mmCIF file of C-alpha atoms in Angstrom:
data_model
loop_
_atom_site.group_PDB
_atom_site.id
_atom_site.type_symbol
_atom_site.label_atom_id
_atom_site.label_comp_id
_atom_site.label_asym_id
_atom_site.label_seq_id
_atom_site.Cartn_x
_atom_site.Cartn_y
_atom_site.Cartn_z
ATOM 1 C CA UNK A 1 0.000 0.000 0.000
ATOM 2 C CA UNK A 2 2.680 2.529 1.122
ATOM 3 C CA UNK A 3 4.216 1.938 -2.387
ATOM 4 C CA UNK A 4 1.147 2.839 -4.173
ATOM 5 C CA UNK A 5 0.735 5.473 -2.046
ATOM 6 C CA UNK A 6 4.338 7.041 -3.399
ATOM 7 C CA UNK A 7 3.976 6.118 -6.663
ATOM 8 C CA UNK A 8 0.032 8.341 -6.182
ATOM 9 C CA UNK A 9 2.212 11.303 -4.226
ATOM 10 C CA UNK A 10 4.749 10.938 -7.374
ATOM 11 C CA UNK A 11 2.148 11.397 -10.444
ATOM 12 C CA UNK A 12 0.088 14.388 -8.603
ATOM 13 C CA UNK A 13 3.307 16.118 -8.183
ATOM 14 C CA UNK A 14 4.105 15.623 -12.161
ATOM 15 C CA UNK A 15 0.932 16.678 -12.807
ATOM 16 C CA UNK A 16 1.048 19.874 -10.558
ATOM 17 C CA UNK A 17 4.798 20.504 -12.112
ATOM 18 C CA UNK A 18 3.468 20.252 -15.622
ATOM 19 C CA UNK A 19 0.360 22.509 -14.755
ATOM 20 C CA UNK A 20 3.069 24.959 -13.497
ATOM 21 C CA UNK A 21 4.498 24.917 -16.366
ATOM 22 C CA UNK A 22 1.828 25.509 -18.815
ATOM 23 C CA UNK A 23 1.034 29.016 -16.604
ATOM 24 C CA UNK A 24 4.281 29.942 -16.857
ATOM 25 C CA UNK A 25 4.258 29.389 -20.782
ATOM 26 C CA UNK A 26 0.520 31.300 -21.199
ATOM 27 C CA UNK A 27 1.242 34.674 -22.980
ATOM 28 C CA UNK A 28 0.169 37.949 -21.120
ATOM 29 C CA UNK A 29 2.361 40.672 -18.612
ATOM 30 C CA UNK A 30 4.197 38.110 -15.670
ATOM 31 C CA UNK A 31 5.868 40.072 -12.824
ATOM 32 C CA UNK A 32 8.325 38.428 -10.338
ATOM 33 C CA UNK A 33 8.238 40.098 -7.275
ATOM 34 C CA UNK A 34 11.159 40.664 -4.581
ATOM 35 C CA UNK A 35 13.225 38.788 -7.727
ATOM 36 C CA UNK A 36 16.453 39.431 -6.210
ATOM 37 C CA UNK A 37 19.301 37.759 -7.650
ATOM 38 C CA UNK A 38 16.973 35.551 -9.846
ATOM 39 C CA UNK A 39 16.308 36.853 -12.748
ATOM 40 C CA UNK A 40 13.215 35.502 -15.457
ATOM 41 C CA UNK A 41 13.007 36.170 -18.787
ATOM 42 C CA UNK A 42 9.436 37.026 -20.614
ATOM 43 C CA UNK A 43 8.917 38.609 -16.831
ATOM 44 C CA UNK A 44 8.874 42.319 -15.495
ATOM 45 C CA UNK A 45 11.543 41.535 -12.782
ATOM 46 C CA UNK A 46 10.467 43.483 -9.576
ATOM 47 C CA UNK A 47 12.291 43.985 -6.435
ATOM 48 C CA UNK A 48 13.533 46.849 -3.516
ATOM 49 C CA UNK A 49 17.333 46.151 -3.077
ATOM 50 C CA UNK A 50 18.420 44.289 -6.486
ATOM 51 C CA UNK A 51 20.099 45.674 -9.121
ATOM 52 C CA UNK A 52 18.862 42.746 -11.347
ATOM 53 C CA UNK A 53 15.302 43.730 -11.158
ATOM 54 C CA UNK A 54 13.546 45.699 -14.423
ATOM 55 C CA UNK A 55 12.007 47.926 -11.867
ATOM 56 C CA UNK A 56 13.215 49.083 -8.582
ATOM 57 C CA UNK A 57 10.073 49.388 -5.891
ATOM 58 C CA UNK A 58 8.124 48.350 -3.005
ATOM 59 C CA UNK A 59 6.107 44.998 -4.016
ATOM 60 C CA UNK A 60 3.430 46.154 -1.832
ATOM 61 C CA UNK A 61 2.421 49.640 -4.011
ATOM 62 C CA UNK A 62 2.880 48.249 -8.003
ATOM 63 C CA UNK A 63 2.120 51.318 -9.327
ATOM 64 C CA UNK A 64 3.383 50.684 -12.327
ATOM 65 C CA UNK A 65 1.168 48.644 -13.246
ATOM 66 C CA UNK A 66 -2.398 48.700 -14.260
ATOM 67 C CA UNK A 67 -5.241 47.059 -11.903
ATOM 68 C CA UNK A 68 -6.498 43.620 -13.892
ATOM 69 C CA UNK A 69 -3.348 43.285 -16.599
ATOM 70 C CA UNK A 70 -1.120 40.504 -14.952
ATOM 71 C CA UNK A 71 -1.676 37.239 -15.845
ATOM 72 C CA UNK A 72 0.690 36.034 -13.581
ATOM 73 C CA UNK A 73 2.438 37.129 -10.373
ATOM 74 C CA UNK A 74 5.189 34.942 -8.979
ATOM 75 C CA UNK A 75 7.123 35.338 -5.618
ATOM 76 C CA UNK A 76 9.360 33.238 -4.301
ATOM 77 C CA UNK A 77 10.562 32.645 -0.332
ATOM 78 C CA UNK A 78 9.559 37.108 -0.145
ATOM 79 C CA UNK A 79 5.963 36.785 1.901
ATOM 80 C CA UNK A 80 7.841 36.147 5.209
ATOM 81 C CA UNK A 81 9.910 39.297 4.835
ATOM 82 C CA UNK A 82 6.773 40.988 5.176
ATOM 83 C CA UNK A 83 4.739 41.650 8.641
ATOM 84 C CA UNK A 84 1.856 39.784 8.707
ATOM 85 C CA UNK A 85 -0.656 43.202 7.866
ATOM 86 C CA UNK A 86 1.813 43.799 5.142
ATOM 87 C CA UNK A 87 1.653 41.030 3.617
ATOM 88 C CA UNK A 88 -2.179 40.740 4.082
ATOM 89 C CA UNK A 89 -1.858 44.194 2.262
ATOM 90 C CA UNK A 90 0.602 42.431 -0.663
ATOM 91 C CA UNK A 91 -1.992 39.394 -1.311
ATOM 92 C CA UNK A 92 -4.815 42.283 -1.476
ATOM 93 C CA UNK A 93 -2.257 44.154 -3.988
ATOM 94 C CA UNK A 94 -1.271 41.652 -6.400
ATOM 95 C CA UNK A 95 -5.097 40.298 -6.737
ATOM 96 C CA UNK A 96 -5.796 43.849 -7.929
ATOM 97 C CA UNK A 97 -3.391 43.709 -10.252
ATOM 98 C CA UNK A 98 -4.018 39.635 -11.891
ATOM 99 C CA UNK A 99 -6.572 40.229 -14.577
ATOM 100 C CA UNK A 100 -9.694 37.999 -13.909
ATOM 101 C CA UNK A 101 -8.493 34.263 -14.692
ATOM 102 C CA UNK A 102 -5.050 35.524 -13.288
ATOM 103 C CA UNK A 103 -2.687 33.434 -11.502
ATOM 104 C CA UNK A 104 -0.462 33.452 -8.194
ATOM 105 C CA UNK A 105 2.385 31.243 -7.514
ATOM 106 C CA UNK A 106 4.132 32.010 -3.859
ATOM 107 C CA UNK A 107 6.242 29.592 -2.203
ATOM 108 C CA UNK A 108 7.350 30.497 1.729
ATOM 109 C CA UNK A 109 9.286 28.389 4.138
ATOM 110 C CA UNK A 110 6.975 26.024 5.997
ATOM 111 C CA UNK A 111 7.042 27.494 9.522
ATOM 112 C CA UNK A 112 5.619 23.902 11.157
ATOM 113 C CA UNK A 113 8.409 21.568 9.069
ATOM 114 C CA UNK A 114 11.303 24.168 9.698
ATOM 115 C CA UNK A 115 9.870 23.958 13.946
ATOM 116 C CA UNK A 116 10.151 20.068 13.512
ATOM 117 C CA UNK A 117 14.054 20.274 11.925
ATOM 118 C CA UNK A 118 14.801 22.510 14.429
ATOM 119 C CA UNK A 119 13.287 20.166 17.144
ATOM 120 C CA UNK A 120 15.971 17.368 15.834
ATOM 121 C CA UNK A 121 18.919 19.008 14.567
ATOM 122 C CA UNK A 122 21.924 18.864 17.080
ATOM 123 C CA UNK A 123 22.427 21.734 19.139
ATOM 124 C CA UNK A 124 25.364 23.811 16.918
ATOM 125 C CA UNK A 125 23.381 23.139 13.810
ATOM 126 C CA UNK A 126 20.003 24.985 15.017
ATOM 127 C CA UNK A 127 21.965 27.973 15.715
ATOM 128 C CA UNK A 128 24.118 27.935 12.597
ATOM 129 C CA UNK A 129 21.518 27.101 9.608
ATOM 130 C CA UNK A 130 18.017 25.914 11.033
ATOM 131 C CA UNK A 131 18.197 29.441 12.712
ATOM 132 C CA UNK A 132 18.194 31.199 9.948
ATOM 133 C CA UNK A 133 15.552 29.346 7.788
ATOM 134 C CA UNK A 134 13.356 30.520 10.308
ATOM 135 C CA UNK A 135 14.457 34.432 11.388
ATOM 136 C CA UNK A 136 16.229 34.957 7.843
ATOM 137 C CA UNK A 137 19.687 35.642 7.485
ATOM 138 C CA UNK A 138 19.541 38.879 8.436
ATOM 139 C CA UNK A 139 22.564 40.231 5.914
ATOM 140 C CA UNK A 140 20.294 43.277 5.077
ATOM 141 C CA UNK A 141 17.307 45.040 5.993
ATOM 142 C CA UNK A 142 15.371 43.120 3.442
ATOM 143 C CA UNK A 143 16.352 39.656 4.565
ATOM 144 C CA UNK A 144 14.470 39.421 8.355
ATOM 145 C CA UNK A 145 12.129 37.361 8.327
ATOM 146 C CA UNK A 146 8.645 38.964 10.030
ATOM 147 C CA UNK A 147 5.851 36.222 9.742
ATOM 148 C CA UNK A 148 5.721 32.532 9.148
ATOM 149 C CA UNK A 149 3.590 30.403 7.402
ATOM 150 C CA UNK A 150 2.163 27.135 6.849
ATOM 151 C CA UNK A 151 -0.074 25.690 4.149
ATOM 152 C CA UNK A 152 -3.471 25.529 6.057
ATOM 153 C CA UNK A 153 -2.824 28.831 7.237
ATOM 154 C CA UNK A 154 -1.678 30.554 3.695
ATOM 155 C CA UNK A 155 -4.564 29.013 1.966
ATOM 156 C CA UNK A 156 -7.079 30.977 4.672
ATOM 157 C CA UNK A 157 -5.612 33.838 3.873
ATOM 158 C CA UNK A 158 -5.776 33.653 -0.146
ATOM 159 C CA UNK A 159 -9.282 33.358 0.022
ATOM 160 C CA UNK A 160 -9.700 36.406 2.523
ATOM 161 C CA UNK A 161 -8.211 38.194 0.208
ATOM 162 C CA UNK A 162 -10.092 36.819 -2.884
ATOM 163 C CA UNK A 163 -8.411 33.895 -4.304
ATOM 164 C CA UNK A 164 -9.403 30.014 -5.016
ATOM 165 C CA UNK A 165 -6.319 27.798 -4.286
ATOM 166 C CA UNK A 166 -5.409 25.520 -7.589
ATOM 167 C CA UNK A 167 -3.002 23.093 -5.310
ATOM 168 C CA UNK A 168 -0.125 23.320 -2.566
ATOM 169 C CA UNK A 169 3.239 21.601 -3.193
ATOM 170 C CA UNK A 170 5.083 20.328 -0.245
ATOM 171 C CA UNK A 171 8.491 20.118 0.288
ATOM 172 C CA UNK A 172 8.919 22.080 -3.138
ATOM 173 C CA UNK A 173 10.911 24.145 -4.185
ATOM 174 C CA UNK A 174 13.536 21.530 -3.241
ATOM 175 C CA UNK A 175 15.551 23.880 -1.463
ATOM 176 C CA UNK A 176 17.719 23.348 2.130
ATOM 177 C CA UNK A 177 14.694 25.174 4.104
ATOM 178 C CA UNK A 178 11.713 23.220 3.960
ATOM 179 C CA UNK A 179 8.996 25.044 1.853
ATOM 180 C CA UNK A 180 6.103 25.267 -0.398
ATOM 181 C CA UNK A 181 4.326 26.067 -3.211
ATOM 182 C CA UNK A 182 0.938 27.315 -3.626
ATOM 183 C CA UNK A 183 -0.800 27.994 -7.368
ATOM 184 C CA UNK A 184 -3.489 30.704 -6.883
ATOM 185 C CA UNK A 185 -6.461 31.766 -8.894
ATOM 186 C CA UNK A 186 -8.668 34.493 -9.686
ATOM 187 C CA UNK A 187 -12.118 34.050 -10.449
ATOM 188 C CA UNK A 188 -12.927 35.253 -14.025
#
């Protein structure tokens, strides 16, 4: 049974990869917000501090852009940088700006998993990496972390702010913090 079960876990996670992938491809105006250092092509690159980012401002006030034109927003490991009413404010600002049928892909750290590695890591290693997966690494103003996150409770708050969740991906992206993935929707 357990084998089934992974071999189950395995095609739903193709599945949600190749979805990905296919609203990635879609034409229409993409932004990647708080981009820093990771730049994508066919996107308006958007971030505070980088020097790689198209455009240079707050991800919270996209004035640049036009209410209901993006038909996607993507934002990688930047919601916990925000306070919780900010980023409350951020989900409420990038809905605004999807066009209806728009998409949202954020992935955060998952605050319970990270609380369980830290729970059985050996003493010097939660205070030199596990630490830091869940404070930030603090190298710049922009890298605290100032609210944590786990699927249940970043679902609630897409659809207080007006989204339908498409799927969560756990333990993705496969990165050394444990983290997910949520695809977002808005209603046409």
């Amino acid at each position: 049974m357990r084998h089934w079960a992974n071999i189950q876990r395995y095609w739903q996670r193709s599945a949600h990869k190749q979805t990905l992938e296919q609203v990635r491809a879609a034409p229409g105006l993409k932004l990647h917000l708080g981009c820093g250092q990771k730049y994508y092509r066919g996107y308006i690159n958007v971030d505070a501090f980088s020097e790689m980012s198209d455009v240079k401002a707050d991800i919270l006030k996209l004035d640049f852009c036009q209410d209901n034109s993006a038909s996607l927003i993507e934002t990688h490991h930047v919601l916990e940088h925000l306070s919780f009413a900010d980023g409350l404010r951020g989900l409420r600002e990038w809905h605004a700006k999807l066009a209806p049928g728009g998409f949202l892909i954020v992935s955060v750290p998952d605050f319970e998993e990270c609380i369980k590695l830290w729970k059985r890591s050996s003493e010097p290693t939660r205070w030199s990496s596990v630490i830091q997966m869940i404070y930030g690494s603090q190298e710049h103003n922009g890298m605290f972390h100032k609210s944590a996150y786990s699927p249940k409770y970043l679902k609630k708050l897409l659809e207080e702010t007006g989204f339908s969740t498409c799927f969560v991906l756990l333990d993705y992206p496969h990165r050394p913090t444990p983290s997910f993935l949520v695809l977002a929707h808005k209603a046409k």
